[in-house]
């Protein structure tokens, strides 16, 4: 059991550190990304020093992991504030107010016994800490900062609209899962004599990281079912990975008769070199085995089916518009077909727009859909612009301008080249 806990903690350390750096480089100009990166790095060293404390049975390293846990909570609050405020800078007053508490508590935890009086290490890998006279301050700190972070996210959710509101839904769902799992492993399972999972609490940061990564790497209007599906597949992949690493580590230790310290160091190296490609391969195959294609792909394939199965132009337009209504849940649909006599795309649906609404052939909407062969959501465009070259950035801005002009939220290619929907 001890070796299993050590492997999980070391795998968590590597995963959280790499995810934190990925999130930083994905949008280092955004303050929310920077604070999330710091939160993940603090969480990774929480796991690292906890693993070292268990390996060496050293209370100093255990106190270090507690300190990094303090800073992880502080950066969670700063991230929640930054994400809620979007591009508005966090005030120095708020920043200092959040960060000063862990700075004050850190030397007290490291060099005194008034918060943590004693640390006991058990052969099965569990750690038990005896609270000092001010031990309750530590628990109140954690509770206050998590409640504050949750409050900031809820406040941001209430004031957000459109795609931004959906982003907050994902984060709040991730926070809810963390809270639920934390309560189960720290309060409920110990009632039944199951204590060893408490040591793995630092791994819970990975759940929030998954939801935030989804936000910054995918911009489709996916429903929560898809997010949960991805989370389930990630969870299954992680369990399989841990089983593989544990089996290999135990076999390696028995075969070469190495002590636990050397075995753990070798395990760290193997995990660092193989976790990303192996996890990616597992995710792809488990996802293909357990689930159907994503919802959005099904919707667009349905468009093509409706286009090719119509018997008359009117029937075709009706079928296509119904597919868009049902698939994307929009309030109104316009369908444009190329009018070669005018070299423009003319509205053919709804009936009252015929001959009254046009899209330029060289305009932003038609050029983008013709090149990308994929739908575009207006609220996604600012995110798509990030990190693009100047030429592509200008094209996206022209696309956004034309969508605003036509009061369109989504533009969809419905045929090979000459049929488009708004």
Coordinates of C-alpha atoms in Angstrom, one line a residue:
X1 CA 0.0 0.0 0.0
X2 CA 2.8 2.4 0.8
X3 CA 4.5 2.0 -2.6
X4 CA 1.1 2.5 -4.3
X5 CA 0.5 5.8 -2.5
X6 CA 4.1 6.9 -3.4
X7 CA 3.6 6.2 -7.1
X8 CA 0.2 8.0 -7.2
X9 CA 1.7 11.1 -5.4
X10 CA 4.7 11.2 -7.8
X11 CA 2.5 10.7 -10.8
X12 CA 0.3 13.5 -9.5
X13 CA 3.4 15.7 -9.0
X14 CA 4.5 15.2 -12.6
X15 CA 1.0 15.6 -14.1
X16 CA 0.2 18.8 -12.2
X17 CA 3.5 20.4 -12.9
X18 CA 3.3 19.7 -16.6
X19 CA -0.4 20.8 -16.8
X20 CA 0.5 24.0 -15.0
X21 CA 3.2 24.8 -17.5
X22 CA 1.0 23.9 -20.4
X23 CA -1.8 26.2 -19.2
X24 CA 0.8 29.0 -18.7
X25 CA 2.2 28.8 -22.2
X26 CA -1.3 28.4 -23.6
X27 CA -2.2 31.9 -22.5
X28 CA 0.6 33.5 -20.4
X29 CA -0.7 37.0 -21.2
X30 CA -4.0 36.2 -19.3
X31 CA -3.8 36.6 -15.6
X32 CA -6.3 33.8 -14.9
X33 CA -3.9 31.4 -16.7
X34 CA -0.9 32.6 -14.7
X35 CA -2.7 32.1 -11.3
X36 CA -4.0 28.7 -12.4
X37 CA -0.5 27.7 -13.3
X38 CA 0.8 28.8 -9.9
X39 CA -2.0 26.9 -8.2
X40 CA -1.1 23.7 -10.2
X41 CA 2.6 24.1 -9.4
X42 CA 1.9 24.6 -5.7
X43 CA -0.3 21.5 -5.8
X44 CA 2.4 19.5 -7.6
X45 CA 5.0 20.3 -4.9
X46 CA 2.3 19.5 -2.2
X47 CA 2.2 16.0 -3.7
X48 CA 6.0 15.9 -4.2
X49 CA 7.0 16.7 -0.6
X50 CA 4.3 14.5 0.7
X51 CA 5.7 11.6 -1.3
X52 CA 9.2 12.4 0.0
X53 CA 7.9 12.6 3.6
X54 CA 6.4 9.2 3.3
X55 CA 9.5 7.7 1.6
X56 CA 11.9 9.1 4.2
X57 CA 9.5 9.2 7.2
X58 CA 10.6 12.8 7.7
X59 CA 8.3 15.3 9.4
X60 CA 10.1 18.4 7.9
X61 CA 9.0 17.4 4.4
X62 CA 5.5 16.8 5.6
X63 CA 5.4 20.3 6.9
X64 CA 6.7 21.5 3.6
X65 CA 3.8 19.8 1.8
X66 CA 1.4 21.5 4.1
X67 CA 3.0 24.9 3.3
X68 CA 2.5 24.3 -0.5
X69 CA -1.1 23.3 0.2
X70 CA -1.6 26.7 1.8
X71 CA -0.3 28.5 -1.2
X72 CA -2.3 26.3 -3.6
X73 CA -5.5 27.5 -1.8
X74 CA -4.3 31.1 -2.1
X75 CA -3.7 30.9 -5.8
X76 CA -7.1 29.2 -6.2
X77 CA -8.7 32.3 -4.8
X78 CA -6.6 34.6 -7.0
X79 CA -7.5 32.5 -10.0
X80 CA -11.2 32.7 -9.2
X81 CA -11.0 36.5 -8.9
X82 CA -9.0 36.8 -12.1
X83 CA -11.3 34.5 -14.1
X84 CA -14.4 36.3 -12.8
X85 CA -12.9 39.7 -13.6
X86 CA -11.8 38.6 -17.1
X87 CA -9.1 41.0 -18.3
X88 CA -9.5 43.5 -15.3
X89 CA -6.4 43.5 -13.2
X90 CA -6.5 42.2 -9.7
X91 CA -5.9 45.0 -7.2
X92 CA -2.7 45.1 -5.2
X93 CA -4.9 45.3 -2.0
X94 CA -6.8 42.1 -2.9
X95 CA -3.5 40.3 -3.9
X96 CA -1.8 41.2 -0.7
X97 CA -4.8 40.3 1.4
X98 CA -4.9 36.8 -0.1
X99 CA -1.2 36.0 -0.1
X100 CA -0.2 37.5 3.3
X101 CA -1.9 34.7 5.3
X102 CA 0.0 31.7 3.9
X103 CA 3.2 33.8 4.1
X104 CA 2.6 34.4 7.8
X105 CA 1.6 30.8 8.5
X106 CA 4.5 29.2 6.6
X107 CA 7.3 29.8 9.1
X108 CA 4.9 29.0 12.0
X109 CA 4.2 25.6 10.4
X110 CA 7.8 24.9 9.6
X111 CA 9.6 26.0 12.8
X112 CA 7.1 25.7 15.6
X113 CA 4.6 23.2 17.1
X114 CA 1.7 25.5 17.7
X115 CA -0.1 24.4 14.5
X116 CA 1.3 20.9 13.9
X117 CA 2.5 19.4 17.1
X118 CA 3.6 16.0 16.0
X119 CA 3.7 13.9 12.8
X120 CA 3.4 10.1 13.0
X121 CA 4.3 7.8 10.0
X122 CA 2.8 4.3 9.6
X123 CA 4.3 1.4 7.7
X124 CA 1.3 1.4 5.3
X125 CA 2.1 4.9 4.1
X126 CA -0.4 6.8 6.2
X127 CA 0.5 10.0 8.0
X128 CA -1.1 11.3 11.1
X129 CA -0.6 14.8 12.4
X130 CA -1.4 15.9 15.9
X131 CA -2.7 19.5 16.1
X132 CA -1.0 22.1 18.2
X133 CA -2.8 24.8 20.3
X134 CA -3.6 26.8 17.1
X135 CA -4.3 23.9 14.9
X136 CA -7.9 25.0 14.3
X137 CA -6.5 28.1 12.5
X138 CA -5.2 25.8 9.8
X139 CA -8.6 24.2 9.1
X140 CA -10.4 27.6 9.2
X141 CA -7.9 29.0 6.7
X142 CA -8.6 26.1 4.2
X143 CA -12.4 26.4 4.7
X144 CA -12.4 30.2 4.3
X145 CA -10.3 30.3 1.2
X146 CA -12.3 27.5 -0.6
X147 CA -15.5 29.2 0.3
X148 CA -14.1 32.6 -0.9
X149 CA -13.0 31.0 -4.2
X150 CA -16.3 29.4 -4.7
X151 CA -18.1 32.6 -3.9
X152 CA -16.1 34.5 -6.5
X153 CA -16.8 31.9 -9.2
X154 CA -20.6 32.0 -8.4
X155 CA -20.5 35.8 -8.5
X156 CA -18.8 35.7 -11.9
X157 CA -21.3 33.1 -13.2
X158 CA -24.3 35.2 -12.2
X159 CA -22.9 38.2 -14.2
X160 CA -21.7 36.3 -17.2
X161 CA -23.5 35.7 -20.5
X162 CA -23.3 33.4 -23.4
X163 CA -20.1 31.3 -23.8
X164 CA -18.6 32.9 -20.7
X165 CA -21.5 31.6 -18.6
X166 CA -20.9 28.1 -19.9
X167 CA -17.2 28.4 -18.9
X168 CA -18.3 29.1 -15.4
X169 CA -20.6 26.1 -15.4
X170 CA -17.7 23.8 -16.2
X171 CA -15.5 25.4 -13.4
X172 CA -18.3 25.1 -10.9
X173 CA -18.9 21.5 -11.9
X174 CA -15.2 20.8 -11.4
X175 CA -15.3 22.5 -8.0
X176 CA -18.4 20.5 -7.0
X177 CA -16.7 17.2 -7.9
X178 CA -13.6 18.1 -5.9
X179 CA -15.7 19.1 -2.9
X180 CA -17.8 15.9 -3.1
X181 CA -14.8 13.6 -3.4
X182 CA -13.0 15.5 -0.6
X183 CA -15.9 15.0 1.7
X184 CA -16.1 11.3 0.8
X185 CA -12.4 10.5 1.4
X186 CA -11.9 12.7 4.4
X187 CA -15.1 12.4 6.3
X188 CA -17.2 9.5 5.1
X189 CA -14.7 6.7 4.3
X190 CA -12.8 7.1 7.7
X191 CA -16.1 6.2 9.5
X192 CA -15.7 2.7 7.8
X193 CA -12.0 2.5 8.7
X194 CA -10.7 3.6 5.2
X195 CA -8.0 6.2 5.9
X196 CA -5.4 5.7 3.2
X197 CA -7.2 7.8 0.6
X198 CA -6.8 10.9 2.7
X199 CA -3.1 11.0 1.7
X200 CA -4.2 11.5 -1.9
X201 CA -6.2 14.7 -1.4
X202 CA -3.5 16.7 -3.3
X203 CA -4.5 14.8 -6.4
X204 CA -7.9 16.6 -6.5
X205 CA -6.3 19.6 -8.2
X206 CA -6.2 17.5 -11.4
X207 CA -10.0 17.5 -11.6
X208 CA -10.2 21.3 -11.7
X209 CA -7.3 21.3 -14.2
X210 CA -9.2 19.1 -16.5
X211 CA -12.2 21.5 -16.6
X212 CA -10.0 24.6 -17.1
X213 CA -8.1 22.9 -19.8
X214 CA -11.3 22.0 -21.6
X215 CA -12.3 25.7 -21.4
X216 CA -9.1 27.1 -22.9
X217 CA -8.6 24.4 -25.6
X218 CA -12.2 23.8 -26.8
X219 CA -14.7 26.5 -27.6
X220 CA -17.7 24.5 -28.9
X221 CA -21.1 24.8 -27.3
X222 CA -20.9 21.3 -25.9
X223 CA -23.3 20.2 -23.2
X224 CA -22.3 19.0 -19.7
X225 CA -22.8 15.3 -20.8
X226 CA -19.8 15.6 -23.1
X227 CA -17.7 17.1 -20.4
X228 CA -18.6 14.3 -17.9
X229 CA -17.9 11.8 -20.6
X230 CA -14.4 13.1 -21.2
X231 CA -13.9 13.2 -17.4
X232 CA -14.9 9.6 -17.1
X233 CA -12.6 8.5 -19.9
X234 CA -9.7 10.5 -18.2
X235 CA -10.5 8.8 -14.9
X236 CA -10.5 5.3 -16.4
X237 CA -7.2 6.1 -18.2
X238 CA -5.6 7.3 -15.0
X239 CA -6.7 4.2 -13.1
X240 CA -5.2 1.9 -15.8
X241 CA -2.0 4.0 -15.8
X242 CA -1.6 3.7 -12.1
X243 CA -2.2 -0.1 -12.2
X244 CA 0.5 -0.4 -14.9
X245 CA 3.0 1.7 -13.1
X246 CA 2.4 -0.1 -9.8
X247 CA 2.7 -3.5 -11.3
X248 CA 5.9 -2.6 -13.2
X249 CA 7.5 -0.9 -10.1
X250 CA 6.7 -3.9 -7.8
X251 CA 8.1 -6.3 -10.5
X252 CA 11.2 -4.2 -11.0
X253 CA 11.8 -4.0 -7.2
X254 CA 11.5 -7.8 -6.7
X255 CA 13.6 -8.7 -9.8
X256 CA 16.6 -6.4 -9.1
X257 CA 16.2 -6.5 -5.2
X258 CA 16.5 -2.7 -4.9
X259 CA 15.5 -0.8 -1.8
X260 CA 12.4 1.4 -1.9
X261 CA 14.2 4.7 -2.4
X262 CA 16.0 3.6 -5.6
X263 CA 12.9 2.0 -6.9
X264 CA 10.8 5.1 -6.3
X265 CA 13.4 7.3 -8.1
X266 CA 13.4 4.9 -11.1
X267 CA 9.6 4.9 -11.1
X268 CA 9.6 8.8 -11.2
X269 CA 11.8 8.6 -14.3
X270 CA 9.7 6.0 -16.1
X271 CA 6.5 8.0 -15.3
X272 CA 8.0 11.2 -16.5
X273 CA 9.0 9.7 -19.9
X274 CA 5.9 7.6 -20.6
X275 CA 2.9 9.2 -18.9
X276 CA 1.9 11.6 -21.7
X277 CA 2.1 9.3 -24.8
X278 CA 0.6 6.3 -22.9
X279 CA -2.2 8.4 -21.5
X280 CA -3.0 9.9 -24.9
X281 CA -3.1 6.4 -26.5
X282 CA -5.3 5.0 -23.7
X283 CA -7.7 8.0 -23.8
X284 CA -8.2 7.7 -27.6
X285 CA -8.9 4.0 -27.5
X286 CA -11.1 4.0 -24.4
X287 CA -13.1 6.9 -25.8
X288 CA -13.6 5.1 -29.1
X289 CA -14.6 1.8 -27.3
X290 CA -17.1 3.3 -24.9
X291 CA -18.7 6.2 -26.6
X292 CA -20.3 7.4 -29.9
X293 CA -19.0 10.4 -31.8
X294 CA -19.3 13.8 -30.2
X295 CA -22.6 15.6 -30.3
X296 CA -21.5 18.4 -32.5
X297 CA -20.1 16.0 -35.2
X298 CA -23.5 14.2 -35.1
X299 CA -25.3 17.5 -35.7
X300 CA -23.2 18.5 -38.7
X301 CA -23.5 15.0 -40.2
X302 CA -27.2 15.3 -39.8
X303 CA -27.1 18.5 -41.8
X304 CA -25.5 16.7 -44.7
X305 CA -28.1 13.9 -44.5
X306 CA -30.9 16.4 -44.7
X307 CA -29.3 18.2 -47.6
X308 CA -29.0 15.1 -49.7
X309 CA -32.4 13.6 -48.9
X310 CA -34.6 16.5 -49.9
X311 CA -36.9 15.9 -53.0
X312 CA -37.7 19.6 -53.7
X313 CA -35.9 22.8 -53.0
X314 CA -38.6 23.8 -50.5
X315 CA -38.5 20.4 -48.8
X316 CA -34.7 20.5 -48.7
X317 CA -34.7 24.0 -47.0
X318 CA -37.3 22.9 -44.5
X319 CA -35.4 19.8 -43.6
X320 CA -32.1 21.7 -43.3
X321 CA -33.5 24.4 -41.1
X322 CA -35.2 21.9 -38.8
X323 CA -32.0 20.0 -38.4
X324 CA -30.2 23.3 -37.4
X325 CA -33.1 24.2 -35.0
X326 CA -33.0 20.8 -33.3
X327 CA -29.2 20.3 -33.4
X328 CA -28.1 23.7 -32.1
X329 CA -31.1 25.0 -30.3
X330 CA -31.1 28.4 -32.1
X331 CA -34.1 30.8 -32.3
X332 CA -33.8 31.7 -36.0
X333 CA -32.1 30.3 -39.2
X334 CA -31.1 31.9 -42.5
X335 CA -29.9 29.8 -45.4
X336 CA -27.9 31.3 -48.2
X337 CA -27.2 29.8 -51.7
X338 CA -24.9 31.2 -54.4
X339 CA -26.7 33.4 -56.9
X340 CA -24.3 33.2 -59.9
X341 CA -26.0 36.0 -61.7
X342 CA -25.1 38.4 -59.0
X343 CA -22.0 36.7 -57.7
X344 CA -23.4 36.9 -54.2
X345 CA -25.0 34.5 -51.8
X346 CA -28.7 35.2 -51.6
X347 CA -31.0 34.3 -48.7
X348 CA -33.5 31.5 -49.7
X349 CA -34.8 30.8 -46.3
X350 CA -37.0 31.9 -44.6
X351 CA -39.4 32.8 -47.4
X352 CA -39.7 36.5 -46.4
X353 CA -35.9 37.1 -46.8
X354 CA -35.7 35.9 -50.4
X355 CA -34.1 38.7 -52.5
X356 CA -33.7 40.9 -49.5
X357 CA -30.6 39.6 -47.7
X358 CA -27.2 38.8 -49.3
X359 CA -23.7 37.8 -48.3
X360 CA -20.7 38.9 -50.3
X361 CA -18.7 36.1 -52.0
X362 CA -15.4 37.6 -50.8
X363 CA -16.9 38.6 -47.4
X364 CA -15.5 37.3 -44.1
X365 CA -18.3 34.7 -43.5
X366 CA -18.1 33.0 -46.9
X367 CA -14.3 33.0 -47.0
X368 CA -13.9 31.5 -43.6
X369 CA -16.5 28.7 -44.0
X370 CA -15.2 27.9 -47.5
X371 CA -11.6 27.5 -46.2
X372 CA -12.3 25.8 -42.9
X373 CA -15.3 23.6 -43.8
X374 CA -16.4 24.0 -40.2
X375 CA -18.9 25.9 -38.1
X376 CA -17.9 29.0 -36.3
X377 CA -19.5 30.6 -33.2
X378 CA -19.3 34.4 -32.9
X379 CA -18.4 34.3 -29.2
X380 CA -15.6 31.9 -29.9
X381 CA -13.8 34.3 -32.2
X382 CA -11.9 36.3 -29.5
X383 CA -10.5 33.0 -28.2
X384 CA -9.6 31.9 -31.7
X385 CA -7.7 35.1 -32.4
X386 CA -5.3 34.5 -29.5
X387 CA -2.0 33.1 -30.7
X388 CA -2.8 33.4 -34.4
X389 CA -0.7 35.2 -37.0
X390 CA -1.5 38.7 -38.1
X391 CA -3.1 37.7 -41.4
X392 CA -5.4 35.1 -39.8
X393 CA -6.2 37.4 -37.0
X394 CA -7.4 40.1 -39.5
X395 CA -9.6 37.5 -41.2
X396 CA -11.2 36.4 -37.9
X397 CA -11.9 40.1 -37.1
X398 CA -13.5 40.6 -40.5
X399 CA -15.6 37.4 -39.8
X400 CA -16.7 38.7 -36.4
X401 CA -17.6 42.1 -37.9
X402 CA -19.8 40.5 -40.5
X403 CA -21.5 38.2 -38.1
X404 CA -22.3 41.2 -35.9
X405 CA -23.7 43.0 -38.9
X406 CA -26.0 40.1 -39.7
X407 CA -26.9 39.6 -36.0
X408 CA -25.7 36.0 -36.3
X409 CA -24.4 33.8 -33.5
X410 CA -23.4 30.7 -35.5
X411 CA -22.4 30.2 -39.2
X412 CA -22.5 26.7 -40.6
X413 CA -21.4 25.2 -44.0
X414 CA -24.3 23.1 -45.2
X415 CA -23.0 21.8 -48.5
X416 CA -19.8 21.5 -50.5
X417 CA -19.2 25.1 -51.4
X418 CA -22.4 27.0 -52.2
X419 CA -24.8 26.6 -49.3
X420 CA -24.3 28.2 -45.9
X421 CA -26.5 28.8 -42.8
X422 CA -26.6 31.6 -40.2

